[in-house]
Coordinates of C-alpha atoms in Angstrom, one line a residue:
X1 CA 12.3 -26.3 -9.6
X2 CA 11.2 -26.5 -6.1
X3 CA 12.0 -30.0 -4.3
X4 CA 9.4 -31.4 -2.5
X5 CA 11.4 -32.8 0.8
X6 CA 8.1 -34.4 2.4
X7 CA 7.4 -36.6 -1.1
X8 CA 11.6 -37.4 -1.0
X9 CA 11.2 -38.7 2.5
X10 CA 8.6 -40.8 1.9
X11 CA 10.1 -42.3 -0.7
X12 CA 13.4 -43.1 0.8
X13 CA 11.4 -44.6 4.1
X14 CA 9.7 -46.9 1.4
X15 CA 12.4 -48.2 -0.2
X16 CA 14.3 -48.3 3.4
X17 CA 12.2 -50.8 4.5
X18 CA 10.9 -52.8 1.6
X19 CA 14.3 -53.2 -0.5
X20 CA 15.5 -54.9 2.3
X21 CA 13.0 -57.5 3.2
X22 CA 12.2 -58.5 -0.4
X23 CA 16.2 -59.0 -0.6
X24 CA 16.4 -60.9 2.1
X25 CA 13.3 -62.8 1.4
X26 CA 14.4 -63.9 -2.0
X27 CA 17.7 -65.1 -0.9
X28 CA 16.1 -66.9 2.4
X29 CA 14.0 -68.7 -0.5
X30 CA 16.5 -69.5 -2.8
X31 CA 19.0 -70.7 -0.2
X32 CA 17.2 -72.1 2.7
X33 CA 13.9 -73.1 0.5
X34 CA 11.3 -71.2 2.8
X35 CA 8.8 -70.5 0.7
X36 CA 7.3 -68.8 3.5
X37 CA 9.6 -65.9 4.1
X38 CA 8.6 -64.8 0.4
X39 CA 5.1 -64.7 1.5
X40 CA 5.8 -62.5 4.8
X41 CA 7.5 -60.4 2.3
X42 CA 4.4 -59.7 0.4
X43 CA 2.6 -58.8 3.1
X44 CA 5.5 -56.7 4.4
X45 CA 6.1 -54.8 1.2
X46 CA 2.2 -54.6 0.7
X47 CA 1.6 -52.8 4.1
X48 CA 4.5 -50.4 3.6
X49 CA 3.8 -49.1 -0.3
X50 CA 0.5 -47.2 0.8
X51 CA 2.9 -44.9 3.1
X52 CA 3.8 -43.4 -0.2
X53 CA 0.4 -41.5 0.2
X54 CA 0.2 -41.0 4.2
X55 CA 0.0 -37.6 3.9
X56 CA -2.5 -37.2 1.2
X57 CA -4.6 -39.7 2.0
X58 CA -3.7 -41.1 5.6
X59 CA -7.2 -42.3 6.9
X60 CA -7.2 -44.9 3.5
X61 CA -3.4 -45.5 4.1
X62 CA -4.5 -46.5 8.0
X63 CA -6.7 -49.1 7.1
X64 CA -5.3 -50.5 4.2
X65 CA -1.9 -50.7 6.5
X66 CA -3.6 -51.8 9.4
X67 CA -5.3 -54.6 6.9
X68 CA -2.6 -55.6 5.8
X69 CA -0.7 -56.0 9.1
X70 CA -3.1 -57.9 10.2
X71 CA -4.2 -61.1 7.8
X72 CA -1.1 -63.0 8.8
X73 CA -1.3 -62.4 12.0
X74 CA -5.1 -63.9 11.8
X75 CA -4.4 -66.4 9.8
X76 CA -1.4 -67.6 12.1
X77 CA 1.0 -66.8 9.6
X78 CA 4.4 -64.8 10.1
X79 CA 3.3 -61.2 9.2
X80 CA 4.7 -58.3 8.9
X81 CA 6.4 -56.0 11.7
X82 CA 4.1 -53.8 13.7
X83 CA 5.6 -50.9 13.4
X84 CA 4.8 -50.5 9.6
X85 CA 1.3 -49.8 10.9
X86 CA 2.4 -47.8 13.8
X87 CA 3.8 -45.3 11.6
X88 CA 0.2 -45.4 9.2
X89 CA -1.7 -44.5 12.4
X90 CA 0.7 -42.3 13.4
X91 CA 0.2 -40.5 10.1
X92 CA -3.7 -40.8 11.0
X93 CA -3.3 -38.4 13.7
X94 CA -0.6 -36.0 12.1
X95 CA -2.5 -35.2 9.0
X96 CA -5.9 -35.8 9.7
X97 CA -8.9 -33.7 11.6
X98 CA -9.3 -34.4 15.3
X99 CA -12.7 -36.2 15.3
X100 CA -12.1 -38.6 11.6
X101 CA -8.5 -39.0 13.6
X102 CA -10.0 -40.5 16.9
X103 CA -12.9 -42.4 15.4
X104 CA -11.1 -44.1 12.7
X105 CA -8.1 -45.1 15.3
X106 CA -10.7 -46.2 17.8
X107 CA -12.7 -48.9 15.5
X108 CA -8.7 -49.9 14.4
X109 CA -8.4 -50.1 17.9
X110 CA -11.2 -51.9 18.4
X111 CA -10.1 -54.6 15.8
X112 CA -6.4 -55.0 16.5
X113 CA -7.9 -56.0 20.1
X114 CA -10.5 -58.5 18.3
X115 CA -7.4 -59.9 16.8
X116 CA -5.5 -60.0 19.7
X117 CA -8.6 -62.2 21.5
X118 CA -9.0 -64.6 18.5
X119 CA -5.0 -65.5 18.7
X120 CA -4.7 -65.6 22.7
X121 CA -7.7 -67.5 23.2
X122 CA -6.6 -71.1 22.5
X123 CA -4.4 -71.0 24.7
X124 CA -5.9 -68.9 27.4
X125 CA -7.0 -70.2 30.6
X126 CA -9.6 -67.9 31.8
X127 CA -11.3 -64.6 30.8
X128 CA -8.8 -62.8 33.0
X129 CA -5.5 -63.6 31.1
X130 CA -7.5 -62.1 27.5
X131 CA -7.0 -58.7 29.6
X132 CA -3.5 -57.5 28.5
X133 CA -3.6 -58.4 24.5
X134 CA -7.1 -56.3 24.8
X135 CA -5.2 -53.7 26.4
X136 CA -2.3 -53.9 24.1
X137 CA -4.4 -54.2 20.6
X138 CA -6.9 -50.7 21.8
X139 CA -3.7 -49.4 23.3
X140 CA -1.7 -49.3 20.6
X141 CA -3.2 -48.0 18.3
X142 CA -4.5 -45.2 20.0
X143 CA -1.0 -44.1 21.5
X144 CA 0.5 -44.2 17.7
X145 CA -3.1 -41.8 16.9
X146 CA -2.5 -39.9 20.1
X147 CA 1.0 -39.1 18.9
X148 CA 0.5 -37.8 15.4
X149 CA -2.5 -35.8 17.4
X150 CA -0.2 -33.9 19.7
X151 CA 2.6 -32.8 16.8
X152 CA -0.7 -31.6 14.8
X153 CA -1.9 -29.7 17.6
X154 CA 1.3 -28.5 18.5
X155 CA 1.8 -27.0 14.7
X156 CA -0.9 -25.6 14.9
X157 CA 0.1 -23.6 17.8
X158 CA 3.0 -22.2 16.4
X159 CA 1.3 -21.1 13.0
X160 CA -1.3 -19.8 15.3
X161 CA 1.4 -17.5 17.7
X162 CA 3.0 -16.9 14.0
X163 CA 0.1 -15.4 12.4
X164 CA -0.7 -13.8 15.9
X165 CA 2.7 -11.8 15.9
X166 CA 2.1 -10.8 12.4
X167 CA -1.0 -9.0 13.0
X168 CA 0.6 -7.3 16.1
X169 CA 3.3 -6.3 13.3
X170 CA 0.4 -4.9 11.2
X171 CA -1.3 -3.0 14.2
X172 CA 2.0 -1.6 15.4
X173 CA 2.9 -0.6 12.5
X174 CA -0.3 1.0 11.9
X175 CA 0.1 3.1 14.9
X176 CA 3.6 4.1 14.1
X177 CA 2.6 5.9 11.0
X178 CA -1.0 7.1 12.5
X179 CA 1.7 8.8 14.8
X180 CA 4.2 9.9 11.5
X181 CA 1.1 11.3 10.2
X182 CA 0.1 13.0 13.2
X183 CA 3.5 14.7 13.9
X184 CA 3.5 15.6 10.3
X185 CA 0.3 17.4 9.8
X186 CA 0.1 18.9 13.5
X187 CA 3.6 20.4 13.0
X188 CA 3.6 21.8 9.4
X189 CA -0.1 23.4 9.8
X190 CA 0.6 24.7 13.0
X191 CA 3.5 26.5 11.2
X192 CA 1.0 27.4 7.7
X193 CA -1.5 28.9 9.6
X194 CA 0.9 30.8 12.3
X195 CA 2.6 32.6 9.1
X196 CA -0.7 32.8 7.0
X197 CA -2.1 35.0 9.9
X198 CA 0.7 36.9 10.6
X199 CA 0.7 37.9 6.8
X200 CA -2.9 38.7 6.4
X201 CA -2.2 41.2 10.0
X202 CA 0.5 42.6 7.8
X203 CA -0.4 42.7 4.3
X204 CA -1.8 46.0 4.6
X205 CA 1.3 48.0 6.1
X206 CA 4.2 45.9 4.9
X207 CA 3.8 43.5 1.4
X208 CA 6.9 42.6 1.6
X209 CA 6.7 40.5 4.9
X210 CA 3.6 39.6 3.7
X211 CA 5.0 38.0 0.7
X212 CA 7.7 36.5 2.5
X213 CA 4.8 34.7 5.2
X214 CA 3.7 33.3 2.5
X215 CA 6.3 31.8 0.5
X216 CA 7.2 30.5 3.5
X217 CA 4.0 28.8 4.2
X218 CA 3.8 27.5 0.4
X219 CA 7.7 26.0 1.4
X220 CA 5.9 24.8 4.4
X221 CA 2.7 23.0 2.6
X222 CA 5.2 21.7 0.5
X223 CA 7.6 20.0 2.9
X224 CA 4.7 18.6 4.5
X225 CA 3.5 17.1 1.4
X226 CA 7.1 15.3 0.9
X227 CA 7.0 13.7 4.1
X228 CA 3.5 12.6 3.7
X229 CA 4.5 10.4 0.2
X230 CA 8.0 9.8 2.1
X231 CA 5.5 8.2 4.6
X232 CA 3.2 6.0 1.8
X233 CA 6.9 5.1 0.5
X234 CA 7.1 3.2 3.6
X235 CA 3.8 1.6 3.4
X236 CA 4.7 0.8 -0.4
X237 CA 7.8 -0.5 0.5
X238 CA 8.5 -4.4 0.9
X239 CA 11.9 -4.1 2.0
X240 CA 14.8 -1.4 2.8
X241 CA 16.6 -0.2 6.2
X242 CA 13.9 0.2 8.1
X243 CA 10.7 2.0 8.5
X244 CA 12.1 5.2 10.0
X245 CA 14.9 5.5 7.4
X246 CA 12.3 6.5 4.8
X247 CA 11.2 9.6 6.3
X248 CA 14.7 11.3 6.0
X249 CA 14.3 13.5 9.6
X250 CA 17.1 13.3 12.4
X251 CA 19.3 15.2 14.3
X252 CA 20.6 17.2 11.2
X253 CA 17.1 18.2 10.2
X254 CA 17.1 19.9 13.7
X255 CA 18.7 23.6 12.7
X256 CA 16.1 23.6 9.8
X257 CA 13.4 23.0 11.7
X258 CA 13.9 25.4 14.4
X259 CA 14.7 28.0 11.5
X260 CA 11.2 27.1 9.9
X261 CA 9.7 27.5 13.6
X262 CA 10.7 30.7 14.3
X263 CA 10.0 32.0 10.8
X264 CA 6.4 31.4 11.9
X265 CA 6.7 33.1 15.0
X266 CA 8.1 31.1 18.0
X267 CA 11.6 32.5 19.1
X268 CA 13.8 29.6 19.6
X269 CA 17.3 28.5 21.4
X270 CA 19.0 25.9 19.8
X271 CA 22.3 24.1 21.6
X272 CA 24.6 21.1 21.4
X273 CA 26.8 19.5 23.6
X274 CA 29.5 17.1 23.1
X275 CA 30.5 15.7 20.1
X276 CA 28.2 14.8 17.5
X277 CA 28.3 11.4 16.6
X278 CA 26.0 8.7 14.0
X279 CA 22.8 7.8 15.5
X280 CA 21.1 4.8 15.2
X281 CA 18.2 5.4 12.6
X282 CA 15.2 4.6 15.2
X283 CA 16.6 6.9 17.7
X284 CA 17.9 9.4 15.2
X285 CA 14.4 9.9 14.1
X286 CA 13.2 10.0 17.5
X287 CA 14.9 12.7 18.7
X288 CA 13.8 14.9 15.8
X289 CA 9.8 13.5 16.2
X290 CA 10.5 14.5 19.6
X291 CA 11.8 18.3 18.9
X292 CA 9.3 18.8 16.5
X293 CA 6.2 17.5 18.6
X294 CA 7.1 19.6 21.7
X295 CA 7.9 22.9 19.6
X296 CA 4.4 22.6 17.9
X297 CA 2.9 22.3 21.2
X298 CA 4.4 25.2 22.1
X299 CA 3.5 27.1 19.4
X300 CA -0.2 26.1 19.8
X301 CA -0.7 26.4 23.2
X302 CA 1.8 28.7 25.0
X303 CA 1.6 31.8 22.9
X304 CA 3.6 34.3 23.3
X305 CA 6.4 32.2 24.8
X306 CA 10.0 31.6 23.8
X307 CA 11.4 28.0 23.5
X308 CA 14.9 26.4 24.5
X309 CA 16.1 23.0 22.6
X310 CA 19.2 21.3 23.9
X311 CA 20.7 18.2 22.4
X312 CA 23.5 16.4 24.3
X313 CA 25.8 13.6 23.3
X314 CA 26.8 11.7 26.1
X315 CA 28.9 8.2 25.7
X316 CA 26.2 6.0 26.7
X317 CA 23.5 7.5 24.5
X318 CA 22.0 10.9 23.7
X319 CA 19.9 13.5 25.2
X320 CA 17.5 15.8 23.9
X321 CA 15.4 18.8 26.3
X322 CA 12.7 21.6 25.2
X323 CA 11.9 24.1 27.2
X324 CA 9.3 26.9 26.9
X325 CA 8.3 29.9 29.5
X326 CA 4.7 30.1 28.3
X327 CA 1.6 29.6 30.0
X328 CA -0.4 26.5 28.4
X329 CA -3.9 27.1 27.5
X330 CA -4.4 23.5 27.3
X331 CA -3.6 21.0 30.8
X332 CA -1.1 19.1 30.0
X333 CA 0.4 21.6 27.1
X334 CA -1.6 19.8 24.3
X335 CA -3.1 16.5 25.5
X336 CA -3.9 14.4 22.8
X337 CA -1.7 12.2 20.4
X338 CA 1.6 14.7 20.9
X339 CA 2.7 13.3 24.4
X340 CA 1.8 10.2 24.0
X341 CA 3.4 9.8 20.4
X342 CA 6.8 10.8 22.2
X343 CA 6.2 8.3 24.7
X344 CA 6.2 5.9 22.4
X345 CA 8.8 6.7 20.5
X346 CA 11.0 6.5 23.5
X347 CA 10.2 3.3 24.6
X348 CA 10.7 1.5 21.2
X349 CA 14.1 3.0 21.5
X350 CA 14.4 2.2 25.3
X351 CA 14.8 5.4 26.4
X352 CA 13.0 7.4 29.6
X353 CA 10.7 10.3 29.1
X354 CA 10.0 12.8 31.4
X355 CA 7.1 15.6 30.4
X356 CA 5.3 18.0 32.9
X357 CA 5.0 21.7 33.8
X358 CA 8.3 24.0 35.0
X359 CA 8.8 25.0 39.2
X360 CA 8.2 28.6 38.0
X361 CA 5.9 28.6 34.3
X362 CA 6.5 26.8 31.5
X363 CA 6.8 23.6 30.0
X364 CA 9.5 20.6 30.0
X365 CA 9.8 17.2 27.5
X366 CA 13.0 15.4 28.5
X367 CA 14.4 12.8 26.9
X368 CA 17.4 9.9 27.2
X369 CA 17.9 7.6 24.4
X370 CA 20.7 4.9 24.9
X371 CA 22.7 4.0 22.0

């Protein structure tokens, strides 16, 4: 059973201050026989019950407080303490709208200073000494108001920045699989269609590598397919490791991915230097995204060239280079989502990037991800 903590408080603030004061009030009247302590203690305890409710219903609670409060006071009698009422209007401003807040705390206001007037004025001397228990009864009131105002506003705020960094949760996350998808379908259909044309060019002369084109491609279409529900996993998912641990891809996908890449056509180099060591997830994803983006560029818009990947493990972090010797059909060697996926990639992992054409022909992506 779920505790409510706001209803405990309340209650234990009630009993706080009223246990005490009808205590001492009873004993005052049995001992000292001062009938009136008993009745300051009915008032007390009368202006302090409604705070049970000051959050449900903390305009009613304000007046019937400030009410309250006020009678002995009017009636030159000794009231309750002031503070009981502070902490009603106070719970005017916390819990209520801006405008019902200010206009109920101002016509409060306006009486506590019409009190304040009635009980100076016998004794006042001239209009000018009325001044400060007007200033005091509007003042007051409106500071207590002013208060519960400012930790309202301020709540606000922060559920507002809350909900604010939750959507740019939702949007980034959106991108990042916009980009999943994007490295997915670019890559494997790049690859389909490289070995489904280079089977229909042979089917005539040689069935056999025809055949094996296409089972390749069906392999292919069907890897593609996996990473694409590996991908919905993730949006399925409310909890796990992480978003890129669903996918499955990292360094050690790298050898079967250059293998797929030159089975459609794109001869390849594949290195590694230094000792291979565990990767964090995000950056051992990123360094396969990152392989996999620039040999499909490549292969769509160098043709004809051969490729160079180079992974190195260095103690600070890990770096990963593709080369090609191609000329690109396309500035920029496939401008679009490709470059600008890997740059982002990098930069969630805090890495530096560095992308652009070769002294002689050709194409570089560079990359540094610390660890």
């Amino acid at each position: 059973m779920r505790v409510n903590r706001s209803k405990i408080f309340d209650i234990t603030l009630v009993a706080v201050l009223a246990v005490p004061a009808v205590l001492g009030a009873a004993l005052t009247t049995v001992y000292a026989s001062r009938p009136e302590v008993l009745t300051s203690a009915v008032f007390f305890v009368g202006a302090v019950l409604p705070l049970l409710v000051r959050r449900t219903r903390p305009v009613l609670v304000a007046i019937l407080t400030s009410t309250i409060e006020l009678i002995p006071t009017a009636f030159r009698m000794s009231g309750s303490m002031p503070f009981v009422a502070g902490i009603a209007l106070y719970s005017l401003g916390r819990y209520t709208p801006g405008r019902v807040a200010w206009r109920v705390g101002a016509g409060l206001a306006v009486v506590y200073a019409g009190v304040a007037v009635s009980f100076n004025l016998p004794s006042a001397t001239t209009w000018l000494s009325l001044i400060p228990p007007i200033i005091g009864g509007l003042a007051g009131p409106m500071l207590c108001v002013g208060a519960g105002q400012y930790i309202r506003i301020r709540g606000e705020l922060k559920e507002r920045d809350a909900k604010a960094r939750a959507d740019a949760a939702v949007q980034n996350e959106r991108r990042r699989i916009a980009r999943e998808l994007h490295d997915v379908v670019a890559h494997h259909l790049t690859v389909i269609n490289a070995l489904v044309g280079g089977a229909r060019s042979v089917m005539p002369r040689d069935q056999d590598a025809a055949r094996e084109a296409l089972t390749a491609a069906e392999q292919t279409s069907r890897e593609a397919l996996t990473e694409m529900r590996h991908l919905l996993d993730v949006l399925r998912a409310d909890s796990g490791d992480g978003p890129d641990a669903a996918t499955g891809v990292g360094t050690g996908g790298l050898p079967a991915l250059v293998e797929q890449v030159m089975k459609a056509g794109l001869p390849v180099t594949f290195s590694v230097d230094g000792d291979a060591v565990p990767l964090p997830t995000h950056v051992d994803h990123a360094v396969y995204r990152i392989v996999q983006e620039a040999l499909t560029n490549t292969r769509k818009h160098a043709a004809g060239a051969r490729a160079t990947v180079r992974l190195a493990y260095l103690d600070d972090g890990v770096e990963v280079e593709v080369l090609d010797d191609g000329m690109s059909t396309v500035g920029g060697n496939g401008a679009g989502f490709g470059l600008g996926g890997m740059a982002e990639r990098v930069a969630l992992c805090g890495g530096r990037l560095e992308t652009g054409p070769r002294p002689s022909k050709g194409f570089r992506v560079f990359a540094k991800l610390p660890l």
